[in-house]
Short mmCIF file of C-alpha atoms in Angstrom, two decimals:
data_model
loop_
_atom_site.label_atom_id
_atom_site.label_comp_id
_atom_site.label_asym_id
_atom_site.label_seq_id
_atom_site.Cartn_x
_atom_site.Cartn_y
_atom_site.Cartn_z
CA MET A 250 -9.89 18.45 34.08
CA THR A 251 -6.45 17.09 34.78
CA LYS A 252 -3.24 18.30 33.14
CA LYS A 253 -2.97 15.04 31.25
CA SER A 254 -6.42 15.55 29.75
CA LEU A 255 -5.59 19.13 28.71
CA PHE A 256 -2.36 17.95 27.12
CA LEU A 257 -4.17 15.31 25.10
CA LEU A 258 -6.83 17.86 24.09
CA PHE A 259 -4.25 20.28 22.71
CA ILE A 260 -2.40 17.47 20.97
CA PHE A 261 -5.31 15.77 19.15
CA PHE A 262 -7.77 18.63 18.59
CA PRO A 263 -5.66 20.49 15.95
CA ILE A 264 -4.93 17.27 14.08
CA HIS A 265 -8.63 16.43 13.86
CA LEU A 266 -9.50 20.01 12.92
CA PHE A 267 -7.12 20.21 9.97
CA SER A 268 -7.33 16.60 8.72
CA ILE A 269 -7.79 16.19 4.94
CA ALA A 270 -10.26 13.73 3.44
CA ASP A 271 -9.07 10.85 1.34
CA TRP A 272 -11.50 11.59 -1.49
CA THR A 273 -13.60 14.44 -2.81
CA LEU A 274 -16.21 13.47 -5.39
CA TYR A 275 -17.54 16.29 -7.55
CA VAL A 276 -20.74 15.46 -9.46
CA HIS A 277 -21.36 17.85 -12.34
CA MET A 278 -25.07 17.11 -12.81
CA GLN A 279 -26.68 18.43 -15.98
CA ALA A 280 -30.37 17.58 -15.34
CA ASP A 281 -31.97 20.31 -17.45
CA ASN A 282 -33.40 17.61 -19.72
CA ASP A 283 -35.66 14.56 -19.56
CA LEU A 284 -33.52 13.00 -16.78
CA SER A 285 -34.47 15.53 -14.11
CA ALA A 286 -36.67 13.07 -12.19
CA TYR A 287 -33.80 10.62 -11.90
CA ALA A 288 -31.50 13.42 -10.71
CA SER A 289 -33.68 13.90 -7.63
CA MET A 290 -33.60 10.16 -7.02
CA ASP A 291 -29.79 10.09 -7.20
CA LEU A 292 -29.46 13.04 -4.81
CA VAL A 293 -31.90 11.92 -2.14
CA GLY A 294 -32.37 8.21 -2.79
CA GLU A 295 -28.74 7.16 -3.37
CA MET A 296 -26.09 9.72 -2.42
CA ALA A 297 -27.76 10.79 0.81
CA LYS A 298 -28.36 7.17 1.83
CA ALA A 299 -24.65 6.32 1.67
CA THR A 300 -22.90 5.78 4.97
CA LEU A 301 -20.36 8.58 4.67
CA SER A 302 -17.39 9.26 6.91
CA GLU A 303 -14.82 12.01 7.12
CA ARG A 304 -12.80 10.17 4.51
CA VAL A 305 -15.12 11.24 1.68
CA ASN A 306 -16.59 14.59 0.59
CA VAL A 307 -19.45 14.60 -1.92
CA LEU A 308 -20.31 17.88 -3.68
CA VAL A 309 -22.87 18.38 -6.45
CA GLU A 310 -23.45 21.26 -8.86
CA CYS A 311 -26.89 20.77 -10.37
CA ASP A 312 -29.04 22.38 -13.06
CA MET A 313 -32.74 21.53 -13.12
CA PRO A 314 -35.39 22.47 -15.71
CA LYS A 315 -37.67 25.44 -15.02
CA HIS A 316 -35.33 26.57 -12.26
CA GLU A 317 -33.35 29.76 -12.52
CA GLY A 318 -29.82 29.53 -11.24
CA THR A 319 -27.47 26.66 -10.40
CA TYR A 320 -27.56 24.70 -7.14
CA ARG A 321 -24.45 23.81 -5.17
CA ILE A 322 -25.19 20.91 -2.82
CA LYS A 323 -23.22 19.04 -0.16
CA ILE A 324 -24.18 15.43 0.51
CA GLU A 325 -24.18 14.38 4.13
CA ASN A 326 -25.62 11.37 5.93
CA ASN A 327 -29.34 11.23 5.03
CA GLU A 328 -29.28 14.81 3.74
CA ALA A 329 -28.64 16.76 0.52
CA ARG A 330 -27.94 20.26 1.84
CA ILE A 331 -28.09 23.23 -0.52
CA LEU A 332 -25.06 25.46 0.13
CA ASP A 333 -25.55 28.11 -2.54
CA VAL A 334 -27.64 29.06 -5.57
CA LEU A 335 -25.63 30.73 -8.33
CA SER A 336 -27.14 33.59 -10.28
CA TYR A 337 -26.38 32.05 -13.67
CA GLU A 338 -27.80 28.86 -15.11
CA MET A 339 -25.60 25.96 -16.17
CA GLY A 340 -25.36 25.17 -19.87
CA GLN A 341 -24.35 28.58 -21.21
CA ASN A 342 -20.59 27.88 -21.18
CA GLN A 343 -20.05 24.23 -20.36
CA GLU A 344 -16.25 24.30 -20.31
CA HIS A 345 -16.02 27.32 -17.99
CA GLU A 346 -18.71 25.97 -15.65
CA LEU A 347 -16.94 22.63 -15.19
CA VAL A 348 -13.64 24.35 -14.34
CA ASP A 349 -15.33 26.83 -12.01
CA GLY A 350 -17.09 24.03 -10.15
CA MET A 351 -13.79 22.21 -9.52
CA LYS A 352 -12.21 25.43 -8.24
CA TRP A 353 -15.03 25.76 -5.69
CA VAL A 354 -14.61 22.12 -4.61
CA SER A 355 -10.82 22.09 -4.29
CA SER A 356 -10.65 25.37 -2.38
CA ASN A 357 -13.37 24.50 0.16
CA TYR A 358 -13.12 20.70 0.37
CA PRO A 359 -9.51 19.66 -0.31
CA ALA A 360 -8.60 15.98 -0.40
CA LYS A 361 -5.78 13.65 -1.25
CA HIS A 362 -7.59 12.42 -4.35
CA TYR A 363 -10.26 13.91 -6.63
CA ALA A 364 -12.95 12.22 -8.70
CA ILE A 365 -15.32 13.86 -11.19
CA SER A 366 -18.64 12.42 -12.35
CA LEU A 367 -20.16 13.90 -15.51
CA TRP A 368 -23.88 13.18 -15.10
CA GLY A 369 -26.23 13.38 -18.10
CA HIS A 370 -26.83 12.12 -21.63
CA GLY A 371 -23.98 10.70 -23.71
CA SER A 372 -23.36 9.87 -27.37
CA GLY A 373 -19.85 8.47 -27.34
CA ILE A 374 -17.13 10.17 -29.35
CA ILE A 375 -19.65 11.66 -31.80
CA ASP A 376 -20.77 15.25 -31.28
CA PRO A 377 -24.48 15.53 -32.13
CA ILE A 378 -25.67 18.15 -34.60
CA ARG A 379 -29.43 17.79 -34.97
CA SER A 380 -30.21 15.26 -32.25
CA LEU A 381 -32.05 16.69 -29.23
CA THR A 382 -31.33 13.88 -26.82
CA ARG A 383 -27.67 13.14 -27.44
CA GLY A 384 -24.40 14.63 -26.26
CA ILE A 385 -22.53 14.64 -22.99
CA LEU A 386 -24.14 17.06 -20.46
CA TYR A 387 -26.94 18.09 -22.82
CA ASP A 388 -28.99 21.11 -21.73
CA PHE A 389 -32.51 21.28 -23.21
CA THR A 390 -33.13 24.90 -22.22
CA ASN A 391 -29.95 26.36 -23.70
CA ASN A 392 -29.68 23.68 -26.42
CA THR A 393 -25.99 23.14 -25.61
CA TYR A 394 -23.71 20.26 -24.66
CA LEU A 395 -20.05 19.61 -23.83
CA ASN A 396 -18.30 18.60 -27.05
CA ASN A 397 -14.97 16.83 -27.43
CA GLN A 398 -12.85 19.95 -27.75
CA ALA A 399 -14.47 21.61 -24.72
CA LEU A 400 -14.00 18.41 -22.70
CA ILE A 401 -10.27 18.38 -23.43
CA GLY A 402 -9.97 22.07 -22.59
CA ALA A 403 -11.88 21.79 -19.32
CA LEU A 404 -9.92 18.82 -17.97
CA SER A 405 -6.62 20.36 -19.03
CA LYS A 406 -7.44 23.59 -17.15
CA ILE A 407 -8.48 21.64 -14.06
CA LYS A 408 -5.14 19.82 -14.12
CA ASN A 409 -3.00 22.93 -14.61
CA GLU A 410 -4.96 25.68 -12.84
CA VAL A 411 -6.74 23.80 -10.05
CA LEU A 412 -4.59 20.77 -9.22
CA ASN A 413 -1.19 22.41 -9.84
CA GLY A 414 -0.26 20.15 -12.73
CA ASN A 415 -1.43 16.89 -11.13
CA ASN A 416 -3.72 14.56 -13.05
CA ILE A 417 -7.32 14.06 -11.98
CA ASP A 418 -7.36 10.67 -10.27
CA VAL A 419 -10.70 9.40 -11.61
CA VAL A 420 -13.08 10.79 -14.22
CA GLY A 421 -16.34 8.91 -14.63
CA MET A 422 -19.10 9.50 -17.13
CA ASP A 423 -22.49 8.58 -15.73
CA ALA A 424 -23.85 8.66 -19.29
CA CYS A 425 -24.43 6.37 -22.27
CA LEU A 426 -21.89 4.95 -24.72
CA MET A 427 -18.83 6.78 -23.37
CA ALA A 428 -16.40 3.84 -22.82
CA ASP A 429 -14.71 4.38 -26.18
CA LEU A 430 -11.05 4.14 -27.08
CA GLU A 431 -11.38 7.56 -28.69
CA VAL A 432 -12.84 9.21 -25.55
CA GLY A 433 -10.09 7.75 -23.36
CA TYR A 434 -7.48 8.95 -25.86
CA GLN A 435 -8.95 12.47 -25.68
CA ILE A 436 -8.50 12.79 -21.91
CA LYS A 437 -5.38 10.65 -21.33
CA ASP A 438 -3.10 13.62 -20.65
CA SER A 439 -5.21 14.90 -17.74
CA VAL A 440 -6.76 11.78 -16.15
CA ASP A 441 -5.37 8.59 -14.58
CA TYR A 442 -8.47 6.32 -14.53
CA PHE A 443 -11.59 6.47 -16.66
CA VAL A 444 -14.96 4.87 -15.75
CA ALA A 445 -17.81 4.61 -18.29
CA SER A 446 -20.25 2.28 -20.04
CA GLN A 447 -19.97 0.78 -23.52
CA GLN A 448 -23.74 0.26 -23.67
CA THR A 449 -26.51 2.73 -22.99
CA GLU A 450 -27.04 3.17 -19.25
CA PRO A 451 -30.42 2.62 -17.61
CA ALA A 452 -32.02 5.84 -16.39
CA PHE A 453 -30.99 5.15 -12.76
CA GLY A 454 -27.30 5.49 -13.71
CA TRP A 455 -24.62 4.74 -11.13
CA ASP A 456 -25.21 3.26 -7.69
CA TYR A 457 -23.64 6.12 -5.70
CA SER A 458 -24.67 4.66 -2.36
CA GLY A 459 -22.67 1.48 -2.92
CA PHE A 460 -19.23 2.78 -3.84
CA LEU A 461 -19.39 5.84 -1.54
CA THR A 462 -20.01 3.55 1.42
CA THR A 463 -17.05 1.39 0.36
CA ALA A 464 -14.72 4.42 0.10
CA SER A 465 -15.89 5.69 3.50
CA LYS A 466 -14.91 2.50 5.31
CA LYS A 467 -11.24 2.34 4.36
CA TYR A 468 -8.65 4.13 2.31
CA CYS A 469 -8.95 3.50 -1.43
CA THR A 470 -6.32 4.04 -4.07
CA PRO A 471 -7.51 5.59 -7.38
CA ALA A 472 -7.62 2.11 -8.96
CA GLN A 473 -9.64 0.75 -6.01
CA PHE A 474 -12.03 3.71 -6.10
CA ALA A 475 -12.66 3.20 -9.84
CA THR A 476 -13.13 -0.53 -9.30
CA ALA A 477 -15.64 0.14 -6.50
CA ILE A 478 -17.78 2.17 -8.93
CA VAL A 479 -17.87 -0.75 -11.38
CA LYS A 480 -18.59 -3.40 -8.72
CA SER A 481 -21.46 -1.43 -7.18
CA TYR A 482 -22.93 -0.91 -10.67
CA GLU A 483 -22.97 -4.66 -11.23
CA THR A 484 -24.60 -5.38 -7.86
CA PHE A 485 -27.27 -2.74 -8.44
CA TYR A 486 -28.39 -4.01 -11.88
CA ASP A 487 -28.07 -7.68 -11.08
CA ASN A 488 -30.69 -7.12 -8.42
CA LYS A 489 -32.88 -5.40 -11.01
CA LYS A 490 -32.54 -8.37 -13.40
CA THR A 491 -31.03 -6.22 -16.16
CA SER A 492 -29.26 -8.31 -18.81
CA ASP A 493 -27.51 -5.83 -21.13
CA TYR A 494 -25.63 -3.48 -18.80
CA THR A 495 -21.89 -2.72 -19.08
CA GLN A 496 -19.47 -0.73 -16.93
CA SER A 497 -15.68 -0.67 -17.03
CA ALA A 498 -12.69 1.13 -15.52
CA VAL A 499 -9.64 1.78 -17.73
CA ASP A 500 -6.07 2.69 -16.84
CA LEU A 501 -5.37 5.56 -19.21
CA SER A 502 -1.60 5.26 -18.86
CA LYS A 503 -1.81 2.40 -21.39
CA ILE A 504 -4.25 3.98 -23.81
CA SER A 505 -1.47 5.26 -26.11
CA LEU A 506 -0.07 1.73 -26.39
CA MET A 507 -3.50 0.54 -27.51
CA GLU A 508 -3.60 3.20 -30.21
CA GLN A 509 -0.10 2.28 -31.41
CA ASN A 510 -1.01 -1.40 -31.50
CA LEU A 511 -4.07 -0.62 -33.63
CA ASP A 512 -1.92 1.33 -36.09
CA GLN A 513 0.49 -1.61 -36.36
CA VAL A 514 -2.38 -4.02 -37.02
CA ILE A 515 -3.64 -1.76 -39.82
CA SER A 516 -0.13 -1.51 -41.30
CA LYS A 517 0.31 -5.29 -41.44
CA TRP A 518 -3.18 -5.70 -42.88
CA ASN A 519 -2.27 -3.31 -45.68
CA GLU A 520 0.93 -5.27 -46.35
CA CYS A 521 -1.12 -8.44 -46.83
CA GLU A 522 -3.33 -6.64 -49.34
CA ASP A 523 -0.30 -5.30 -51.21
CA ILE A 524 1.23 -8.77 -51.57
CA LEU A 525 -2.02 -10.37 -52.78
CA GLY A 526 -2.95 -7.40 -54.95
CA PHE A 527 -6.51 -6.80 -53.75
CA ASN A 528 -8.29 -5.56 -50.61
CA PHE A 529 -10.38 -7.67 -48.26
CA LYS A 530 -13.45 -5.45 -48.21
CA GLU A 531 -15.91 -8.34 -48.18
CA ILE A 532 -14.01 -10.09 -45.40
CA ILE A 533 -13.82 -6.95 -43.23
CA ASN A 534 -17.53 -6.30 -43.76
CA GLN A 535 -18.25 -9.88 -42.73
CA ILE A 536 -16.11 -9.47 -39.60
CA ARG A 537 -17.87 -6.19 -38.87
CA LYS A 538 -21.27 -7.91 -39.02
CA GLN A 539 -20.10 -10.60 -36.59
CA SER A 540 -18.73 -8.04 -34.08
CA LEU A 541 -20.49 -7.11 -30.86
CA GLU A 542 -22.60 -3.99 -31.39
CA PHE A 543 -24.35 -1.81 -28.83
CA GLU A 544 -27.55 0.23 -28.77
CA ASP A 545 -25.89 2.64 -31.17
CA ASP A 546 -24.66 0.17 -33.77
CA ASP A 547 -21.88 2.53 -34.91
CA PHE A 548 -19.83 1.29 -31.93
CA ILE A 549 -18.35 -2.20 -31.58
CA ASP A 550 -16.24 -3.95 -28.94
CA LEU A 551 -12.54 -3.66 -29.89
CA HIS A 552 -11.44 -6.89 -28.20
CA PHE A 553 -14.13 -8.94 -29.95
CA PHE A 554 -13.22 -7.28 -33.27
CA TYR A 555 -9.60 -8.36 -32.83
CA LYS A 556 -10.72 -11.89 -31.98
CA ASN A 557 -12.84 -12.16 -35.12
CA ILE A 558 -9.94 -10.99 -37.31
CA LEU A 559 -7.64 -13.54 -35.70
CA ASP A 560 -10.18 -16.33 -36.27
CA GLU A 561 -10.46 -15.42 -39.95
CA ILE A 562 -6.70 -15.23 -40.45
CA ASN A 563 -6.27 -18.68 -38.95
CA LYS A 564 -8.38 -20.01 -41.84
CA ILE A 565 -5.75 -19.04 -44.41
CA GLU A 566 -3.89 -22.05 -45.76
CA ILE A 567 -0.82 -20.68 -47.48
CA PRO A 568 0.79 -23.27 -49.77
CA GLU A 569 4.39 -24.19 -49.14
CA PRO A 570 6.90 -22.57 -51.49
CA VAL A 571 7.77 -24.84 -54.39
CA ALA A 572 11.35 -26.10 -54.14
CA GLN A 573 13.52 -24.88 -56.99
CA VAL A 574 14.74 -27.96 -58.97
CA GLU A 575 18.12 -27.39 -60.59
CA PRO A 576 18.33 -28.69 -64.20
CA GLU A 577 20.41 -31.83 -64.65
CA PRO A 578 23.65 -31.32 -66.57
CA GLU A 579 23.65 -32.59 -70.14
CA PRO A 580 25.52 -35.90 -70.60
CA GLN A 581 29.01 -35.44 -71.96
CA ILE A 582 29.75 -37.30 -75.20
CA LEU A 583 32.99 -39.18 -74.85
CA PRO A 584 35.24 -39.63 -77.92
CA ARG A 585 35.47 -43.01 -79.64
CA PRO A 586 38.43 -45.12 -78.78
CA THR A 587 41.10 -44.93 -81.55
CA ALA A 588 42.95 -48.17 -80.89
CA SER A 589 41.59 -50.07 -83.88
CA ARG A 590 42.03 -47.46 -86.59
CA PRO A 591 42.97 -43.81 -86.81
CA ARG A 592 40.24 -41.24 -86.96
CA PRO A 593 39.71 -39.56 -90.28
CA ILE A 594 41.30 -36.22 -90.60
CA PHE A 595 37.99 -34.36 -90.92
CA SER A 596 36.85 -35.55 -87.47
CA ARG A 597 39.86 -34.01 -85.79
CA PRO A 598 39.29 -30.78 -83.85
CA ASN A 599 40.25 -27.50 -85.50
CA PHE A 600 40.25 -29.13 -88.94
CA ARG A 601 39.67 -26.79 -91.87
CA PRO A 602 39.21 -28.38 -95.30
CA ARG A 603 41.34 -26.91 -98.08
CA PRO A 604 39.83 -25.67 -101.34
CA SER A 605 39.47 -28.24 -104.05
CA VAL A 606 42.19 -26.88 -106.40
CA PHE A 607 45.45 -28.32 -107.50
CA VAL A 608 48.23 -27.35 -105.19
CA ARG A 609 51.77 -27.68 -106.43
CA PRO A 610 53.81 -29.68 -104.06
CA ILE A 611 56.24 -27.70 -102.06
CA VAL A 612 59.80 -28.33 -103.06
CA SER A 613 62.28 -27.67 -100.38
CA GLN A 614 65.07 -26.83 -102.84
CA ARG A 615 64.98 -25.50 -106.43
CA PRO A 616 66.69 -27.77 -108.97
CA ASN A 617 70.09 -26.70 -110.18
CA LEU A 618 69.73 -25.10 -113.60
CA VAL A 619 72.40 -25.28 -116.28
CA SER A 620 74.09 -21.92 -116.52
CA ARG A 621 74.38 -20.20 -119.89
CA PRO A 622 77.86 -19.80 -121.27
CA SER A 623 79.14 -16.27 -121.00
CA ASN A 624 80.35 -16.11 -124.58
CA VAL A 625 76.95 -16.83 -126.12
CA SER A 626 74.73 -13.81 -126.85
CA ARG A 627 70.95 -13.69 -127.08
CA PRO A 628 69.66 -13.43 -130.64
CA PRO A 629 67.85 -10.16 -131.49
CA ARG A 630 64.06 -9.94 -131.68
CA PRO A 631 62.52 -10.17 -135.07
CA VAL A 632 61.22 -6.86 -136.48
CA SER A 633 57.58 -6.74 -137.52
CA ASN A 634 56.69 -5.68 -141.07
CA VAL A 635 53.47 -3.93 -140.00
CA ASN A 636 53.64 -0.15 -140.25
CA PRO A 637 53.40 1.48 -136.94
CA ARG A 638 50.55 3.84 -136.13
CA PRO A 639 51.26 7.35 -137.37
CA PRO A 640 51.85 9.90 -134.63
CA ARG A 641 49.00 12.16 -133.49
CA PRO A 642 49.11 15.58 -135.07
CA VAL A 643 49.86 18.37 -132.69
CA SER A 644 47.85 21.59 -133.12
CA ASN A 645 48.59 24.89 -131.40
CA VAL A 646 45.06 26.30 -132.01
CA ARG A 647 42.53 25.84 -129.20
CA PRO A 648 38.78 26.36 -129.50
CA PRO A 649 37.52 29.64 -128.11
CA VAL A 650 36.41 29.61 -124.47
CA VAL A 651 32.96 31.06 -123.85
CA SER A 652 33.15 32.99 -120.61
CA GLN A 653 29.48 34.11 -120.50
CA ARG A 654 26.13 32.48 -121.19
CA PRO A 655 24.58 33.52 -124.48
CA GLN A 656 22.00 36.27 -124.09
CA LEU A 657 18.44 35.09 -124.70
CA LEU A 658 16.08 37.14 -126.76
CA ALA A 659 13.04 38.66 -124.91
CA ARG A 660 9.57 37.47 -125.81
CA PRO A 661 7.61 40.13 -127.70
CA SER A 662 4.90 41.70 -125.55
CA SER A 663 2.36 41.40 -128.30
CA ILE A 664 2.18 37.64 -128.05
CA ARG A 665 0.54 37.49 -124.52
CA PRO A 666 -0.65 40.70 -123.04
CA SER A 667 -0.31 41.03 -119.27
CA VAL A 668 -3.63 40.87 -117.46
CA GLN A 669 -3.96 42.39 -113.97
CA ARG A 670 -5.67 40.03 -111.58
CA PRO A 671 -8.47 41.33 -109.42
CA ASN A 672 -7.79 41.91 -105.67
CA TYR A 673 -9.54 38.78 -104.47
CA GLN A 674 -9.89 38.17 -100.71
CA ARG A 675 -10.81 34.82 -99.32
CA PRO A 676 -13.95 35.04 -97.19
CA GLN A 677 -13.41 34.51 -93.44
CA ARG A 678 -14.33 31.16 -92.00
CA PRO A 679 -17.22 31.40 -89.55
CA GLN A 680 -16.04 31.09 -85.95
CA ARG A 681 -16.82 27.89 -84.09
CA PRO A 682 -19.15 28.46 -81.17
CA GLN A 683 -17.20 28.61 -77.91
CA ARG A 684 -17.53 25.58 -75.65
CA PRO A 685 -18.81 26.10 -72.15
CA ASN A 686 -16.13 26.27 -69.49
CA TYR A 687 -16.79 22.83 -68.03
CA SER A 688 -14.34 21.44 -65.51
CA ARG A 689 -14.58 17.88 -64.34
CA PRO A 690 -15.08 17.69 -60.60
CA SER A 691 -11.98 16.55 -58.77
CA ARG A 692 -12.03 13.25 -56.95
CA PRO A 693 -12.14 13.62 -53.17
CA ASN A 694 -8.81 12.93 -51.52
CA ASN A 695 -10.33 10.75 -48.84
CA ILE A 696 -11.40 8.04 -51.27
CA VAL A 697 -8.87 5.22 -51.39
CA ARG A 698 -9.12 3.06 -54.46
CA PRO A 699 -7.20 -0.17 -53.93
CA VAL A 700 -5.26 -1.85 -56.69
CA ILE A 701 -7.26 -4.93 -57.67
CA ARG A 702 -6.13 -7.83 -59.78
CA TYR A 703 -8.63 -9.14 -62.27
CA PHE A 704 -8.74 -12.86 -62.96
CA PRO A 705 -11.06 -14.98 -65.10
CA ASP A 706 -12.04 -17.06 -62.06
CA PHE A 707 -12.86 -16.00 -58.53
CA ILE A 708 -10.05 -15.45 -56.01
CA TYR A 709 -12.00 -15.36 -52.76
CA ASP A 710 -15.56 -14.94 -51.55
CA SER A 711 -15.92 -13.13 -48.17
CA ASP A 712 -13.87 -15.81 -46.44
CA PHE A 713 -10.15 -16.42 -46.19
CA ARG A 714 -10.72 -20.14 -46.68
CA THR A 715 -11.83 -19.52 -50.27
CA ILE A 716 -8.65 -17.79 -51.43
CA ASN A 717 -7.46 -19.58 -54.56
CA PHE A 718 -3.68 -19.30 -54.41
CA GLU A 719 -3.31 -21.24 -57.67
CA LYS A 720 -5.05 -18.42 -59.52
CA LEU A 721 -2.89 -15.83 -57.80
CA ASN A 722 0.26 -17.51 -59.12
CA LEU A 723 2.49 -16.04 -56.41
CA SER A 724 6.22 -16.52 -56.52
CA ASN A 725 8.14 -18.26 -53.76
CA ARG A 726 9.41 -14.93 -52.52
CA GLU A 727 5.87 -13.53 -52.31
CA LEU A 728 4.61 -16.63 -50.48
CA GLU A 729 7.40 -16.39 -47.92
CA SER A 730 6.75 -12.67 -47.42
CA LEU A 731 3.00 -13.27 -47.05
CA ASN A 732 3.59 -16.01 -44.50
CA SER A 733 5.88 -13.74 -42.47
CA VAL A 734 3.47 -10.78 -42.53
CA ILE A 735 0.49 -12.92 -41.49
CA GLN A 736 2.45 -14.34 -38.56
CA GLU A 737 3.36 -10.80 -37.45
CA LEU A 738 -0.28 -9.78 -37.79
CA LYS A 739 -1.37 -12.68 -35.58
CA ASN A 740 1.14 -11.68 -32.90
CA LEU A 741 -0.05 -8.07 -33.00
CA LEU A 742 -3.69 -9.10 -32.62
CA ILE A 743 -2.87 -11.32 -29.65
CA SER A 744 -0.79 -8.60 -27.98
CA GLY A 745 -3.59 -6.09 -28.66
CA MET A 746 -6.16 -8.29 -26.89
CA ASN A 747 -3.77 -8.80 -23.97
CA LEU A 748 -3.20 -5.05 -23.78
CA ILE A 749 -6.94 -4.39 -23.56
CA GLU A 750 -7.29 -6.95 -20.79
CA ASP A 751 -4.40 -5.35 -18.87
CA SER A 752 -5.71 -1.80 -19.34
CA VAL A 753 -9.26 -2.58 -18.20
CA ILE A 754 -8.81 -2.97 -14.44
CA ALA A 755 -12.52 -3.70 -13.85
CA ASN A 756 -15.28 -4.78 -16.22
CA GLU A 757 -18.79 -5.97 -15.40
CA THR A 758 -21.47 -6.92 -17.92
CA GLY A 759 -24.93 -8.42 -18.06
CA PRO A 760 -25.58 -11.90 -19.51
CA ASP A 761 -26.31 -10.48 -22.97
CA MET A 762 -23.00 -8.58 -23.07
CA ASN A 763 -20.51 -11.25 -22.00
CA ASN A 764 -18.24 -10.54 -24.99
CA ALA A 765 -17.88 -6.86 -24.08
CA LYS A 766 -14.38 -6.39 -22.66
CA GLY A 767 -14.55 -2.75 -21.60
CA VAL A 768 -13.36 -0.70 -24.61
CA SER A 769 -15.40 0.20 -27.71
CA ILE A 770 -14.34 1.74 -30.99
CA TYR A 771 -16.22 3.72 -33.62
CA PHE A 772 -16.94 1.65 -36.77
CA PRO A 773 -19.99 3.04 -38.60
CA LYS A 774 -21.83 1.02 -41.21
CA ASN A 775 -22.67 3.73 -43.72
CA GLU A 776 -20.64 6.92 -43.36
CA ILE A 777 -18.17 8.61 -41.03
CA HIS A 778 -19.63 11.44 -38.96
CA ASP A 779 -18.09 14.85 -39.65
CA SER A 780 -17.28 15.46 -35.98
CA TYR A 781 -15.14 12.31 -35.85
CA TYR A 782 -12.50 13.96 -38.04
CA LEU A 783 -12.00 16.61 -35.32
CA THR A 784 -10.95 14.13 -32.63
CA ASN A 785 -7.34 13.63 -31.57
CA PHE A 786 -7.62 9.91 -32.19
CA ALA A 787 -8.63 10.40 -35.82
CA ASN A 788 -5.82 12.88 -36.45
CA ASP A 789 -3.03 10.94 -34.71
CA GLY A 790 -3.68 7.42 -36.03
CA ASN A 791 -4.56 5.46 -39.17
CA TRP A 792 -8.02 4.30 -38.13
CA VAL A 793 -9.84 6.86 -40.30
CA SER A 794 -7.99 5.79 -43.45
CA PHE A 795 -8.84 2.17 -42.61
CA LEU A 796 -12.54 3.05 -42.26
CA GLU A 797 -12.58 4.96 -45.54
CA LYS A 798 -11.41 1.85 -47.42
CA PHE A 799 -14.30 -0.30 -46.24
CA ILE A 800 -17.24 2.07 -45.80
#
């Protein structure tokens, strides 16, 4: 061996020895249920048949029925090699087992990017209570499953304790009905991309051979890896002539914007109801019936739901506000021309008629009277012969003044003897029987009773086209406000649909599911499941209050 060959050996051998894979896929396979036969098919028939390279590591932690312990398996070309059998059986503590499995993977098979596949049964955002075949990672032997709270805890611990605060690049759920807005909202703080199905998945699940071969050929970004899962799923089920499959990949960095947009749509919808004075329960129920449902009819496609609302709103024909007509000024009465003759005095302004009595004319100067001569005296008055009234006699004696009231004589006792009355006591009134302590049951707080206007004729009938605005008798200000709110609602619905299309980076459906756009939402027909109130989505937004109005 020449010196040049030795030099090249020492240069390239350490780099090859310590090279890190691009991707490590960890499959957390809960097959201790009625899917165990398909688990063996996925391990040997799909994963092992993938053309793997050093770019990709595939590790599986598997629990099978009637098997004690948990298997840890490494997938290689044409081989599923068992590395270890743990003493405990999966399903006893689902959250701890998921975190422990990722610690084993990251410490022994590090990579630039990590993807997790949760393999098993799924029931969407709803945690089952009595169902034996529902729930993510359901274990028939231990009768356990991974609920929403445990899922959040497990992924958060993987991010902080295993990946040093970095998000998990891709989390996929090889299970039914998991592509919900609520599920994505639960895991958005720990995951970048989310892959799942809106519809129930066929028993074969994902096509692991297809996307693992794609990732082994060239470097894939997290978005490309998630897209490869969706594309291989479509190819697999198109060949099997399946018509109702769905699979989508969602960018979770935009999931909060979707939740905020939904809250704004609900707020504008409530404003419309407040202006009109009644709620659109019949219209919402009609839209709900027209929406795209899945195998579990409690879930509908969010994009199609928005589209149906927008189509109904476009049917509203709001009348134009009536222009306010100002009253014409009263015609001014002009005075008569006075050229021919003077107006009578009583037609003059500020004329006050005088009382009808004789008024002595006012003389500007008194007439000069003839003065009496100074030497002439007035004759004396004649004296009357009638005797004057005699003077009133004056008396010095006054009548006596009585200072005290006269003393009355006492009635003789012999006239009416005093009789002592008997000590009579009024009998007590019988007590009224005590009423039972009955308290009227309080109304539940979650029931929203809308304010409804009552009119002699109908206002609308499950369709916006039938709204009778003449009966509503809205003012111009209310019509303008209603028109503005409806326009804002239309813009929010359009932006919400665009946001869903931007967030879903890959979406493949069968011919029967062409209207499925990758994100579902929980809208039950009869009642809201108790476990839904425990989700982060229900607590952070207004969707629950919206459901309670119409269910």
